[in-house]
Coordinates of C-alpha atoms in Angstrom, one line a residue:
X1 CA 0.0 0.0 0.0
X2 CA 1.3 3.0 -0.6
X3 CA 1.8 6.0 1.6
X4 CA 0.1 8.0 -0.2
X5 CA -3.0 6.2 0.2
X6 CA -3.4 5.6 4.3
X7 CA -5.9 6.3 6.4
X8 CA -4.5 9.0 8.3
X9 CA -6.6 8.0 11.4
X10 CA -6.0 9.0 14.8
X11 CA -2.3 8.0 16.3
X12 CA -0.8 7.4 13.6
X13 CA 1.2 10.4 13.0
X14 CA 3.4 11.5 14.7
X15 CA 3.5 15.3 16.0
X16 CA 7.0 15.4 15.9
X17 CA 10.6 13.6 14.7
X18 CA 13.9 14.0 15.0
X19 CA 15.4 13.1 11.7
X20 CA 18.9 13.0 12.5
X21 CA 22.0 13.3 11.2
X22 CA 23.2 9.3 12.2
X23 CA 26.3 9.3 14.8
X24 CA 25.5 13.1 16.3
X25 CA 23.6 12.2 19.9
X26 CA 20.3 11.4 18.6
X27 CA 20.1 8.3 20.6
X28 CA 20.8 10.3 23.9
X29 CA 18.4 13.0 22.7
X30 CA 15.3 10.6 22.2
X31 CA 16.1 9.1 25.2
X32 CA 16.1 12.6 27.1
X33 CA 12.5 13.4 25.3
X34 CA 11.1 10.1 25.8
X35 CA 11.3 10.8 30.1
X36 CA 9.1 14.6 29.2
X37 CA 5.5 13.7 30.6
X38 CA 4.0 15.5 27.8
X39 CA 6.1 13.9 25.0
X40 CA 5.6 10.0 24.1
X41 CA 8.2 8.5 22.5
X42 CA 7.9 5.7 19.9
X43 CA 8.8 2.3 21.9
X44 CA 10.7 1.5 18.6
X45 CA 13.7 4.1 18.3
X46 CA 14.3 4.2 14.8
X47 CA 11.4 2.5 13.3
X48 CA 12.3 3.5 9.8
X49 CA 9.0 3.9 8.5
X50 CA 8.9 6.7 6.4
X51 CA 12.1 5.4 4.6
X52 CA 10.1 3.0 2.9
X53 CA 6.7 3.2 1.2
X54 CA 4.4 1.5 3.3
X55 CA 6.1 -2.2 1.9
X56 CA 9.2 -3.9 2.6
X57 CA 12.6 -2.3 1.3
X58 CA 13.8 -4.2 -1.9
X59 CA 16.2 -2.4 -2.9
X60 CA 19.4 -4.6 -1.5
X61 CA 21.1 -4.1 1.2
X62 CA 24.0 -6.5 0.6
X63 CA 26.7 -4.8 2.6
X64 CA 28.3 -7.0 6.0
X65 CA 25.0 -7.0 8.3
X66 CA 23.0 -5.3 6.4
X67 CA 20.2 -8.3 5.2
X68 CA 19.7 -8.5 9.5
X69 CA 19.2 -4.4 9.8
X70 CA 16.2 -4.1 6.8
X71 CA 14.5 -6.6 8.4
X72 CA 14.1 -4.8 11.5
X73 CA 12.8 -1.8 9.7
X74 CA 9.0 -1.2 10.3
X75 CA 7.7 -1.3 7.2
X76 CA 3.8 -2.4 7.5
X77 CA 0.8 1.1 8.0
X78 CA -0.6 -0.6 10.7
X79 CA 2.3 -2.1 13.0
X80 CA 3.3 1.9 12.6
X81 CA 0.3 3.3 13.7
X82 CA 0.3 0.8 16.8
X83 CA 3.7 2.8 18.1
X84 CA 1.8 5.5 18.9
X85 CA -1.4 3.5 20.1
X86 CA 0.1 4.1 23.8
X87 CA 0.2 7.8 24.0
X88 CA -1.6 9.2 26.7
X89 CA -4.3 11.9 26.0
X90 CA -2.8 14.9 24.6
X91 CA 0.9 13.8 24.5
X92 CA 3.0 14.9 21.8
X93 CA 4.2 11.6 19.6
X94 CA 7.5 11.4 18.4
X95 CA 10.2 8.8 16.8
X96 CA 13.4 9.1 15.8
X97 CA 14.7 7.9 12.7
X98 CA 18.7 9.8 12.0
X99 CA 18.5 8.6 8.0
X100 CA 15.3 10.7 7.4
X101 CA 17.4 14.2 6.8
X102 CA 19.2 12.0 4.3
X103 CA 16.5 10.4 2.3
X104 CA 15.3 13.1 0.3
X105 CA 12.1 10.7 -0.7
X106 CA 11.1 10.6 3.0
X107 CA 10.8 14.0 2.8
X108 CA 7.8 14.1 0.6
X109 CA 6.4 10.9 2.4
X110 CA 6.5 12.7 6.1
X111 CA 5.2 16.2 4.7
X112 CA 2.2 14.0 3.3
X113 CA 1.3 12.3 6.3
X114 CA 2.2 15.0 9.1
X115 CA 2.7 18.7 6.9
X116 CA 2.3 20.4 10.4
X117 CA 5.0 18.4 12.3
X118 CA 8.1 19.6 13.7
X119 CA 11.3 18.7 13.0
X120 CA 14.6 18.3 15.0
X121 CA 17.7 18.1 13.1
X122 CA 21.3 17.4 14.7
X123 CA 23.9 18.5 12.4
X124 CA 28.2 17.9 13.6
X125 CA 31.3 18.2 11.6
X126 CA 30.6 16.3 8.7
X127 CA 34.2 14.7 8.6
X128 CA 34.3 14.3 12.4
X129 CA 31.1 12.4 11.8
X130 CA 31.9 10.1 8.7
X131 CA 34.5 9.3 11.3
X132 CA 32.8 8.1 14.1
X133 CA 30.4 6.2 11.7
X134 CA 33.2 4.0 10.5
X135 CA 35.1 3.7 13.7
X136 CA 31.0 2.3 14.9
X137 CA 31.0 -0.6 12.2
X138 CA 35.0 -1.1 12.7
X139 CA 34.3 -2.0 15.9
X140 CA 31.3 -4.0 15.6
X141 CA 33.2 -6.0 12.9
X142 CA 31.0 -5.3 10.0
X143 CA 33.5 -2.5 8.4
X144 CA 36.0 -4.6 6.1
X145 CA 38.6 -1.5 5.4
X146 CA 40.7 -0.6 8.1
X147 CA 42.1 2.3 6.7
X148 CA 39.3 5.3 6.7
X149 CA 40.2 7.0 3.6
X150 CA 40.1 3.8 1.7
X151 CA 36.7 3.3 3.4
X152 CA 35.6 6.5 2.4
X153 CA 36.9 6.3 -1.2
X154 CA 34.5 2.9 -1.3
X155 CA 31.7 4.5 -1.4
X156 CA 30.4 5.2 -4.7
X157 CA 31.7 1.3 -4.9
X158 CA 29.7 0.5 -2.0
X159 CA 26.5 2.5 -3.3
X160 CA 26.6 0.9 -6.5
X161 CA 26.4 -2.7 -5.1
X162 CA 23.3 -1.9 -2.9
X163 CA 25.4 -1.8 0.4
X164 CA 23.0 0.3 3.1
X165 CA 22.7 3.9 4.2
X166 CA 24.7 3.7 6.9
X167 CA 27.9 3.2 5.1
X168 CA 27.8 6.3 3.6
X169 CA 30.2 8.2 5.3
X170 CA 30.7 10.8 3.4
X171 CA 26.7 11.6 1.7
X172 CA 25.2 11.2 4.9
X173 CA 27.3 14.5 6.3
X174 CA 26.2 16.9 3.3
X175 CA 23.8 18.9 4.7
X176 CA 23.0 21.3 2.5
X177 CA 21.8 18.9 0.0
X178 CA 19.7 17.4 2.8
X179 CA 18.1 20.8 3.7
X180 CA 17.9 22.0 0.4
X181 CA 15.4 19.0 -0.1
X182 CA 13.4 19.3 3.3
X183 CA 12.4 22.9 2.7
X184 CA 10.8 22.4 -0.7
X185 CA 8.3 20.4 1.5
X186 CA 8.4 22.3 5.3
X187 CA 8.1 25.4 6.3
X188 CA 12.1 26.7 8.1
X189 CA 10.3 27.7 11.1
X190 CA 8.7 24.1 11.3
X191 CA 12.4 22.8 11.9
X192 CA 14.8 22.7 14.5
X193 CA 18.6 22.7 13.5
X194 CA 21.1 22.1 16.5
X195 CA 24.9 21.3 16.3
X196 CA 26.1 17.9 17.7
X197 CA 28.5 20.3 20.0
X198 CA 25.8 22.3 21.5
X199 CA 24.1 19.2 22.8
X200 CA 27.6 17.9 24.1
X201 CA 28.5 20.8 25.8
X202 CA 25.5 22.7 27.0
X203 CA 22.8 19.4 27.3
X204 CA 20.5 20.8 29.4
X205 CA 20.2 24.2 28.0
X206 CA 19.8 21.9 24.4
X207 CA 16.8 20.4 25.8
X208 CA 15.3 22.8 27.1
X209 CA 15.0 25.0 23.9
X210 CA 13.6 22.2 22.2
X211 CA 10.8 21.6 24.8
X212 CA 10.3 25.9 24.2
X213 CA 10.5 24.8 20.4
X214 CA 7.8 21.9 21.0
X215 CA 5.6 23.9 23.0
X216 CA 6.0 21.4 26.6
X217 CA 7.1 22.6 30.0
X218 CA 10.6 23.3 30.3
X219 CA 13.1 23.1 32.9
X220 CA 11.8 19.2 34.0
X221 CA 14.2 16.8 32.2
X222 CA 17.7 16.1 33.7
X223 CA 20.8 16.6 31.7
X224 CA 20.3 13.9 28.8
X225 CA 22.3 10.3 29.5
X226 CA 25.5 10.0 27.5
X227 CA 25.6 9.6 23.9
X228 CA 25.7 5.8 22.7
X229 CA 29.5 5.2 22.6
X230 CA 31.1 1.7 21.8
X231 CA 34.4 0.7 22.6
X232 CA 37.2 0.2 20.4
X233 CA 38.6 -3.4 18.6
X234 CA 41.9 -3.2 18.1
X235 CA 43.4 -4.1 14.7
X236 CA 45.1 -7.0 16.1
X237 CA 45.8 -10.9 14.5
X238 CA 43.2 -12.2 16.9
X239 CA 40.7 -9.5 15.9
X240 CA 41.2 -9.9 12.3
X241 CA 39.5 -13.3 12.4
X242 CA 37.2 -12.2 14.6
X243 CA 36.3 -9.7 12.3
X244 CA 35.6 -12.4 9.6
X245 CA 34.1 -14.8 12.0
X246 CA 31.3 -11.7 12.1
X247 CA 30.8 -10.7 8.5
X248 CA 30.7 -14.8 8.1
X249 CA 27.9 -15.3 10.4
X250 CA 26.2 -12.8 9.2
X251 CA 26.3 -13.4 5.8
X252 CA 25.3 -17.2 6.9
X253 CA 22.8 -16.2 9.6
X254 CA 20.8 -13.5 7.1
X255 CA 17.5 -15.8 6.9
X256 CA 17.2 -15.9 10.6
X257 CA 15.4 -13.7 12.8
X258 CA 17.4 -10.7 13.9
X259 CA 17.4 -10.9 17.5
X260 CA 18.8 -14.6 17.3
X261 CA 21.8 -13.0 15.4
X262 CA 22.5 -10.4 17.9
X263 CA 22.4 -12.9 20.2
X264 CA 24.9 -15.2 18.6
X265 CA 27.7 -12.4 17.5
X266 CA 27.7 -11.0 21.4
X267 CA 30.6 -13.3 22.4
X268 CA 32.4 -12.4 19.2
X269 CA 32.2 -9.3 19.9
X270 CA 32.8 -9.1 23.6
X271 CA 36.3 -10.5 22.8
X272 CA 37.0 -8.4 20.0
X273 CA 36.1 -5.5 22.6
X274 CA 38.0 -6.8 25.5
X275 CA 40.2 -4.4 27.5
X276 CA 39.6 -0.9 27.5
X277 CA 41.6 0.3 24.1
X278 CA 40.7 4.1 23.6
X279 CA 39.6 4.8 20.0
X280 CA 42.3 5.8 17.7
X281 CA 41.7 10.0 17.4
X282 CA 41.3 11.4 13.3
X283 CA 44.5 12.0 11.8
X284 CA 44.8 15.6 10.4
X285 CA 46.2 14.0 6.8
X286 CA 42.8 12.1 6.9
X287 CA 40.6 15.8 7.9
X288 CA 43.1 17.6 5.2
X289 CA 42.0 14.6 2.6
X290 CA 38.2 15.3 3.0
X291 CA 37.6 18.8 4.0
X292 CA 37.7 20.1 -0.1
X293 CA 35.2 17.3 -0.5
X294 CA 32.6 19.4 1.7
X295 CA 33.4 23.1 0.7
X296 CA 30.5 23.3 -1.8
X297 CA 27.9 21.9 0.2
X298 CA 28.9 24.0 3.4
X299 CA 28.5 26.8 1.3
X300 CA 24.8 25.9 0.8
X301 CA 24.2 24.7 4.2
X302 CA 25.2 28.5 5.5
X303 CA 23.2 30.1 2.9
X304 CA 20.2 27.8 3.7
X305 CA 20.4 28.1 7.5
X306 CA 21.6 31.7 7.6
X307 CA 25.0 30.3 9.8
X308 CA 28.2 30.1 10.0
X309 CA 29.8 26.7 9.8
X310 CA 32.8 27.3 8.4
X311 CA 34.9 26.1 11.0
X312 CA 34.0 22.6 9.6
X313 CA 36.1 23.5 6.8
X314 CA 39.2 23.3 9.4
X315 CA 42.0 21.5 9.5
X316 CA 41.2 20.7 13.1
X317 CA 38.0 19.3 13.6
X318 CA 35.5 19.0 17.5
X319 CA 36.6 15.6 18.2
X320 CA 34.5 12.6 19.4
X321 CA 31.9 12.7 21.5
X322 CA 34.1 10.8 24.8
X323 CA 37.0 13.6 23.4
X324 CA 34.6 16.6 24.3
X325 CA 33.2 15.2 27.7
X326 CA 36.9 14.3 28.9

């Protein structure tokens, strides 16, 4: 069925959503929201709905992992609707899907089934987050390349062979693209643009301005829980064939239910995790490499958003999220 064609009937759309960017504290953000009494979160973080049109995705997903992922996606009008059967009486709805400011499709699809929602965006260095996004799938043994630049070079490979949105390091951080698309379908004022650093480094302050933005009581929430940060696996011999062991099972493991393959790779990846091995910080060669891939689009994103972000164009970039709490 597609979107265009649901019932729009009470609960199922949400008021609000934060669509993203991936790997900039949009876990820790939802998690803040979802403890507001007048906000209800979806019990499904990133149902992934609007991403799809209202059937299942077809269109791949063939990279390490990704055959597990898709089918996690909630795909189906009705099981989406039933997210949001919960809320209480007058409780704002939200979910949080970080792939929506990329997918310029979703765009169209969210403005058709909720045109007066609100929208929170979380925007970070784009290089300091193509970064964190590949040292995320390094250590959870699904990135093959462990060199980023090579990884990052592999992407126009990696698109063409149908490999997911999440390895798209590099398209996933251009903004202005992104918001170029969103405001042919919502209004500016209807969306909320923060930088990954402001909710780092003034949290509660963060959150309160949204609740001002969403029209809830302020000054009620704690400061938000820390950002979803993995540890690090080493590049070492043992890890190597751990590494393989993963994409191996779940190349081998795809037709089973998710859940049983999360289950399985834990041990794996408890011992590829083992110790307390800081992640390795982003060499300024590597920054130098990619910032002249992002000058165009920054200029847009300024122009668009009527900022300044042109310290992203910086040889130096913020850091990691565990870099800017220490």
């Amino acid at each position: 069925m597609s979107i265009n064609n649901i019932d729009m009937g009470n609960g199922f759309a949400p008021d609000f959503f934060i669509i993203g960017a991936p790997k900039t504290g949009t876990t820790a953000l939802h998690d803040a929201l979802a403890g507001h009494p007048q906000l209800y979160a979806s019990p499904v973080k990133e149902p992934k709905f609007f991403l799809t049109d209202g059937r299942p995705d077809r269109s791949g997903h063939r990279g390490p992992g990704d055959a597990h992922s898709v089918r996690e996606w909630v795909w189906q009008p009705e099981r989406y609707r039933k997210l949001f059967a919960g809320a209480p009486a007058g409780a704002l709805r939200f979910e949080s899907t970080p792939f929506y400011l990329w997918d310029k499709q979703s765009h169209a699809r969210i403005a058709r089934a909720a045109p007066d929602a609100k929208l929170i965006a979380i925007i970070r260095d784009p290089i300091d987050r193509a970064f964190s996004n590949w040292t995320h799938l390094r250590a959870d043994g699904l990135e093959p390349e462990r060199d980023f630049l090579r990884a990052c070079r592999a992407e126009a490979h990696r698109i063409a062979r149908g490999w997911a949105p999440f390895w798209r390091y590099l398209e996933l951080g251009r903004y202005g693209e992104q918001f170029n698309s969103l405001f042919r379908y919502f209004d500016p004022a209807q969306v909320r643009v923060i930088r990954y650093r402001e909710l780092v480094d003034e949290p509660r302050q963060t959150v309160d301005e949204l609740c001002a933005f969403l029209g809830v009581a302020t000054g009620v929430l704690p400061e938000p829980p820390d950002a979803n940060v993995g540890r690090w696996a080493p590049d070492t011999t043992v890890n190597s064939v751990l590494r393989r062991a993963v994409r191996t099972g779940a190349a081998a493991g795809s037709l089973v239910q998710p859940k049983l393959w999360r289950t399985a790779q834990r041990p794996l990846l408890a011992s590829m995790q083992r110790g307390r091995a800081p992640r390795p910080p982003l060499r300024a060669l590597e920054r130098a490499a990619l910032v002249p891939q992002f000058a165009d689009d920054n200029a847009l994103l300024c122009d668009l958003l009527g900022s300044n972000y042109s310290d992203w164009l910086e040889l130096e970039g913020n850091g990691t999220y565990t870099v800017r709490r220490s």
